[in-house]
PDB file of C-alpha atoms in Angstrom:
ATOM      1  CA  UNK A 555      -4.899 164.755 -40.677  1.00  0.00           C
ATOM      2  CA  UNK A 556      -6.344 161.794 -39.461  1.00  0.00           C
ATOM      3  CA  UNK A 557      -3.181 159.901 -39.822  1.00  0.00           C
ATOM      4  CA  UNK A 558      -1.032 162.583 -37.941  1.00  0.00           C
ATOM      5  CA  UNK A 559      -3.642 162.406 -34.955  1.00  0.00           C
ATOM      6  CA  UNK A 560      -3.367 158.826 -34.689  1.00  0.00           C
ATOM      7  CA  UNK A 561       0.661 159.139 -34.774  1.00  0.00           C
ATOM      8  CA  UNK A 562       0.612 161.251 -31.920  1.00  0.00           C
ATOM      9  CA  UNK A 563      -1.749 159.734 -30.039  1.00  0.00           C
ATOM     10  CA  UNK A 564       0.603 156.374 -30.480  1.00  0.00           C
ATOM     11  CA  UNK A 565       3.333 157.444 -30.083  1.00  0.00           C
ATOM     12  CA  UNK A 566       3.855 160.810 -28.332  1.00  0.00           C
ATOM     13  CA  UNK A 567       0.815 161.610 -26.438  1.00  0.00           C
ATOM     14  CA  UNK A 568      -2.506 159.812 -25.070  1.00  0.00           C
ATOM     15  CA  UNK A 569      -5.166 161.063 -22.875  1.00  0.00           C
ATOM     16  CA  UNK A 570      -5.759 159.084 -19.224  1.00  0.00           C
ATOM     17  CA  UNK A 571      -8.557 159.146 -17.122  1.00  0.00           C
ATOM     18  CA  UNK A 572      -8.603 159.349 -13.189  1.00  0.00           C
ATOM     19  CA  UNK A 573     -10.101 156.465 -12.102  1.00  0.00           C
ATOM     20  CA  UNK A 574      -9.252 155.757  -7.972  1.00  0.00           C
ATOM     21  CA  UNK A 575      -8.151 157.170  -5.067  1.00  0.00           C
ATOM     22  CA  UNK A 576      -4.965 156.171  -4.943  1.00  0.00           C
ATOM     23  CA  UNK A 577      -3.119 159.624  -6.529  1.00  0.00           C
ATOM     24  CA  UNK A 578      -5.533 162.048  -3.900  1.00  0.00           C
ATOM     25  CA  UNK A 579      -4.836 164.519  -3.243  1.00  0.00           C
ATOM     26  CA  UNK A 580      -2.653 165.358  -6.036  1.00  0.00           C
ATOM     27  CA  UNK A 581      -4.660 163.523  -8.924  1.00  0.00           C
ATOM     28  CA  UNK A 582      -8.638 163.400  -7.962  1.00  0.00           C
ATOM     29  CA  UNK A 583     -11.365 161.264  -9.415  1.00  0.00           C
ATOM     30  CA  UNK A 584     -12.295 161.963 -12.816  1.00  0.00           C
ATOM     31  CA  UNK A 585      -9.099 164.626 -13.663  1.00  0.00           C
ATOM     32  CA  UNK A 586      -8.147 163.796 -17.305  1.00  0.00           C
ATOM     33  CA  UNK A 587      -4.324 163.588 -18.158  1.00  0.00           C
ATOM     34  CA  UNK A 588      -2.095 164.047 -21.583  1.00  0.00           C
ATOM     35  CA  UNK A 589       0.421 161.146 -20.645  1.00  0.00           C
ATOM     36  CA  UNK A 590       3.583 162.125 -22.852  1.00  0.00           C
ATOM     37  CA  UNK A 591       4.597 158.484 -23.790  1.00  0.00           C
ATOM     38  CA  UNK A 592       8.051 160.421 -25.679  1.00  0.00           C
ATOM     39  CA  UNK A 593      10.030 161.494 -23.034  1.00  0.00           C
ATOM     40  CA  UNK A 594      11.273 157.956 -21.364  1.00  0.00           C
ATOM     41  CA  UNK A 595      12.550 156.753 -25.026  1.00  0.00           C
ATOM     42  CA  UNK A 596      15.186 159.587 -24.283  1.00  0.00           C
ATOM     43  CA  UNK A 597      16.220 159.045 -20.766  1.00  0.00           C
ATOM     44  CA  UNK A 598      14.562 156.675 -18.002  1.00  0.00           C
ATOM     45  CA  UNK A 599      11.522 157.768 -15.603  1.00  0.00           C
ATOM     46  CA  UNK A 600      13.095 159.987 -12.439  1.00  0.00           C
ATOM     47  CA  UNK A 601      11.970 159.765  -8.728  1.00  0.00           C
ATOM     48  CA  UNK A 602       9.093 162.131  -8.362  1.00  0.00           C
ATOM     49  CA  UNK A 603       7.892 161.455 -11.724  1.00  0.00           C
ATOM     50  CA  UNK A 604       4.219 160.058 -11.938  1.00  0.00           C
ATOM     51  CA  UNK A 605       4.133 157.202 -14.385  1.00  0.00           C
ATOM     52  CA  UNK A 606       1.285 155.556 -16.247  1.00  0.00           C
ATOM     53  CA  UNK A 607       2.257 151.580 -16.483  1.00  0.00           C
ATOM     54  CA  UNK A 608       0.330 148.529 -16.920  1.00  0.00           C
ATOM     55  CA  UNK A 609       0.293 146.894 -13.331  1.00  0.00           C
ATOM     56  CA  UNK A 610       1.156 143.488 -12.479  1.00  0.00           C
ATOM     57  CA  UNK A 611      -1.588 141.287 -13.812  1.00  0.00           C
ATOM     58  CA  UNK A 612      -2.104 139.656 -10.674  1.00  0.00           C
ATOM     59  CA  UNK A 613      -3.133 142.753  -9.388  1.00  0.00           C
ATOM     60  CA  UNK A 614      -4.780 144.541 -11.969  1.00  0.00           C
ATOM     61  CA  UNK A 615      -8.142 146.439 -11.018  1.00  0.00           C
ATOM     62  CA  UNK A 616      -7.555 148.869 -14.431  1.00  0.00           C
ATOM     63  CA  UNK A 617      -6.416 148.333 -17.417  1.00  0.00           C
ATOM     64  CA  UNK A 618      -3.520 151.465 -16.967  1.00  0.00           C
ATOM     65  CA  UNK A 619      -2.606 152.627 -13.703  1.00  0.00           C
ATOM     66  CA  UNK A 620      -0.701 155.284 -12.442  1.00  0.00           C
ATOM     67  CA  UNK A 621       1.328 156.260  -9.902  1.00  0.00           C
ATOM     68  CA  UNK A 622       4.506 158.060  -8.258  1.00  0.00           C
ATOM     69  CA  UNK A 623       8.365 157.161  -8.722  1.00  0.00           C
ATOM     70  CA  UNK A 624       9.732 156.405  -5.273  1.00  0.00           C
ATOM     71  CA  UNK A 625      13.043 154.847  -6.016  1.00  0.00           C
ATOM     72  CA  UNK A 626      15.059 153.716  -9.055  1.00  0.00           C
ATOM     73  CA  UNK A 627      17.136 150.581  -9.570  1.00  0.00           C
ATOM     74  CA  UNK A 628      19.359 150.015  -6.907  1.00  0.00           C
ATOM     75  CA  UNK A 629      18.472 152.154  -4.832  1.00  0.00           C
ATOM     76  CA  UNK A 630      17.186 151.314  -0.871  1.00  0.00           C
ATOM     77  CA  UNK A 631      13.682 151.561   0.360  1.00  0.00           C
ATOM     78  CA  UNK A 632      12.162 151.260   3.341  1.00  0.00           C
ATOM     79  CA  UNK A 633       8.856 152.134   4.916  1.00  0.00           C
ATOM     80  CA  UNK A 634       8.889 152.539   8.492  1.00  0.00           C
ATOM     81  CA  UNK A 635       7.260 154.789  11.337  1.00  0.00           C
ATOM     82  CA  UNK A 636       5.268 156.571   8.778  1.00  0.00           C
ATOM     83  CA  UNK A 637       8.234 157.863   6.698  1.00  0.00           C
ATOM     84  CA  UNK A 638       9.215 156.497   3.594  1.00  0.00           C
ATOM     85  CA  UNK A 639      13.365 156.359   3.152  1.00  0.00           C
ATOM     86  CA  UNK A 640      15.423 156.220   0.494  1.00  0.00           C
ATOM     87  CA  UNK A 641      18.708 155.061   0.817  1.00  0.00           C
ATOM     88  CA  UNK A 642      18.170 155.890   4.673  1.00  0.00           C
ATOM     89  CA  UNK A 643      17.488 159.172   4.107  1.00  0.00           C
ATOM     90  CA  UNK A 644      13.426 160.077   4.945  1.00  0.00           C
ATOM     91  CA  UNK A 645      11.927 161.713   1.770  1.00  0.00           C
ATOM     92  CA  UNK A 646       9.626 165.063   2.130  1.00  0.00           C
ATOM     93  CA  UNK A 647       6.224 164.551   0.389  1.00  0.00           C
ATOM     94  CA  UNK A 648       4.266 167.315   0.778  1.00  0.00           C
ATOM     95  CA  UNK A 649       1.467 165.371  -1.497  1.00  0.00           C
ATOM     96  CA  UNK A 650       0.521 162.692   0.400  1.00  0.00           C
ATOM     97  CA  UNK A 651      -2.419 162.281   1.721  1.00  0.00           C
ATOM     98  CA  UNK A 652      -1.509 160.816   5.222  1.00  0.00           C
ATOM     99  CA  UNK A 653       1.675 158.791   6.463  1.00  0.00           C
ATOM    100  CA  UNK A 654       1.782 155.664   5.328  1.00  0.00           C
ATOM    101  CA  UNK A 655       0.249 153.418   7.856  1.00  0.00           C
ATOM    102  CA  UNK A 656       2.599 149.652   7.062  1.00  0.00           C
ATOM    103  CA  UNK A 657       6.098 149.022   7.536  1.00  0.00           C
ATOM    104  CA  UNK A 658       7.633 147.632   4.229  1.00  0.00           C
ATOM    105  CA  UNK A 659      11.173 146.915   3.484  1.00  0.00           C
ATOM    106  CA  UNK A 660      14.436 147.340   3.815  1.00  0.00           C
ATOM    107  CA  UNK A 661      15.089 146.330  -0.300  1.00  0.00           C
ATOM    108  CA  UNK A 662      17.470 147.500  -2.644  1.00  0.00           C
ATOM    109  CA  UNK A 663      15.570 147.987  -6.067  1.00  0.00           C
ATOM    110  CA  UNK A 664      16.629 145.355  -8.786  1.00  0.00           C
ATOM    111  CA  UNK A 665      18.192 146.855 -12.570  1.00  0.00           C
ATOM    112  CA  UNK A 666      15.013 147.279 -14.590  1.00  0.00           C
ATOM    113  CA  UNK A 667      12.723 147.633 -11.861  1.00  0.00           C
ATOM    114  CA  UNK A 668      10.753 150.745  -9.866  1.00  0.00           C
ATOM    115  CA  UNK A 669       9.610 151.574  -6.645  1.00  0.00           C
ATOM    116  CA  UNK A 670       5.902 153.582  -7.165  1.00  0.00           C
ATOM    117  CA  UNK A 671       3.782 154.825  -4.640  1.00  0.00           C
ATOM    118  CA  UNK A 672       0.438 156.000  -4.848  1.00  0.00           C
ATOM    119  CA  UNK A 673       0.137 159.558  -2.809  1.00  0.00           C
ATOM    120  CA  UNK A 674      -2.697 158.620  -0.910  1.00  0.00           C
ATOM    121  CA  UNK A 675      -0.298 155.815   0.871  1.00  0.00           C
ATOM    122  CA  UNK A 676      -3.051 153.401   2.665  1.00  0.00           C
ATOM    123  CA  UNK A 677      -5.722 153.383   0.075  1.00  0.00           C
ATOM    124  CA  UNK A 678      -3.198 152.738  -3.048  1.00  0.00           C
ATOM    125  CA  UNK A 679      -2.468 149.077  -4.546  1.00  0.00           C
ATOM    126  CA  UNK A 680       1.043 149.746  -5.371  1.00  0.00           C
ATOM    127  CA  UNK A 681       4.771 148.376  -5.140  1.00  0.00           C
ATOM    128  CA  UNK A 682       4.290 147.950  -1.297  1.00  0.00           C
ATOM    129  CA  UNK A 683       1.684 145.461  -1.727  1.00  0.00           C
ATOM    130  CA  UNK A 684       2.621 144.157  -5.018  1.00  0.00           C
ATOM    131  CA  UNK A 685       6.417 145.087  -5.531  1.00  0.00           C
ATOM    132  CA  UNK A 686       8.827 146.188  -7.572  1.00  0.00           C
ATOM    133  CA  UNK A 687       7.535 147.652 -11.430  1.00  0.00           C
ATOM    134  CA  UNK A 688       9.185 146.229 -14.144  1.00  0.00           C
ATOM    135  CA  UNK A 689      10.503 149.519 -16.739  1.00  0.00           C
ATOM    136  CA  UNK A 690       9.007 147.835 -19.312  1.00  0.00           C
ATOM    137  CA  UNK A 691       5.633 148.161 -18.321  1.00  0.00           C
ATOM    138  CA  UNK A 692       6.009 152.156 -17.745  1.00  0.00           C
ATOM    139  CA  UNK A 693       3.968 153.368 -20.632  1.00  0.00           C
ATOM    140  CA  UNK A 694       4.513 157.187 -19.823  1.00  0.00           C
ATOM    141  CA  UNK A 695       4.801 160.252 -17.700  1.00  0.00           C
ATOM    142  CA  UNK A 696       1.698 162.246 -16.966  1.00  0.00           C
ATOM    143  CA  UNK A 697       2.287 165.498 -18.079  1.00  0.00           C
ATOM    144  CA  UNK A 698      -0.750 167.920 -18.088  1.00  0.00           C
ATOM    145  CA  UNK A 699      -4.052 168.183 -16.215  1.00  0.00           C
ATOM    146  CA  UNK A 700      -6.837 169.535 -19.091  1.00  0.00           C
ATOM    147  CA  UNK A 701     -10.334 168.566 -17.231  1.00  0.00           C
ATOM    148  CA  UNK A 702     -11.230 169.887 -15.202  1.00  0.00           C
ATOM    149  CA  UNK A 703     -10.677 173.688 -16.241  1.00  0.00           C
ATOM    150  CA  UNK A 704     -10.149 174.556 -13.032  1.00  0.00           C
ATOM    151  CA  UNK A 705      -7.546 172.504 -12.190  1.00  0.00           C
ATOM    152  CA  UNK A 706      -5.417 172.228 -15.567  1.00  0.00           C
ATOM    153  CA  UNK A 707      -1.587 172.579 -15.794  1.00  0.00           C
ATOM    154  CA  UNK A 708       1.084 170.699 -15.322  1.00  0.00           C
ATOM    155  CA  UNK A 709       1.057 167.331 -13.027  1.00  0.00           C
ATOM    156  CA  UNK A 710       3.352 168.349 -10.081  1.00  0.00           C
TER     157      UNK A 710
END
């Protein structure tokens, strides 16, 4: 049994722990996550996902952070006015927090890289102060909210 829960721990699914801001208002402080690290084997991480990657090093405050997909390889963002565009067309986010407060961009997103965004715009360390996420660091896709009780289900 022991062996089985280790498996799936490595390999399928691994709990993550809330630790910033930078999600708010659609991940608070100290929500615990089931991170299914088994879907991305099968296909590659979508825009609206939220991912769970190991940030640049140069910017690392945690040891696994965790933010939302923006844009995917070659694709065009831009951050202007308070609207975030992809491809020149503005995206709706009903989840942030506030418009984002910085300009960033115009880029086109290199193969093997991702845009991310944290949902609360101007408090989150993220591609627009850091850039572009390598794939390979994208450990997995949150997946389910279990603490607290009142707030489990699925991560929108």
């Amino acid at each position: 049994m022991l062996v089985w829960a280790l498996v799936l721990r490595v390999f399928v699914l691994q709990p993550h722990l809330i630790v910033s801001e930078s999600m708010a208002p659609t991940l608070a402080v100290g929500d615990r996550l089931v991170v299914d690290k088994l879907s991305y084997r099968f296909h590659l991480p979508r825009a609206g996902d939220i991912v769970v990657f190991e940030p640049p090093p140069a910017h690392a405050r945690e040891f696994i952070a965790i933010k939302r997909v923006i844009a995917l390889p070659g694709q065009e963002v831009q951050v202007r006015d308070g609207q975030v565009l992809v491809d020149g067309t503005p995206l709706r986010e009903p989840y942030v927090a506030a418009p984002p407060a910085y300009a960033w961009g115009p880029a086109t997103i290199p193969e093997g890289m991702l845009f991310v965004l944290g949902d609360n715009r101007n408090v989150s360390s993220d591609s627009h102060v850091w850039g572009v996420l390598p794939l390979q660091s994208v450990k997995g896709r949150a997946w389910l909210r279990f603490w607290p009780p009142a707030r489990t289900g699925l991560v929108p």
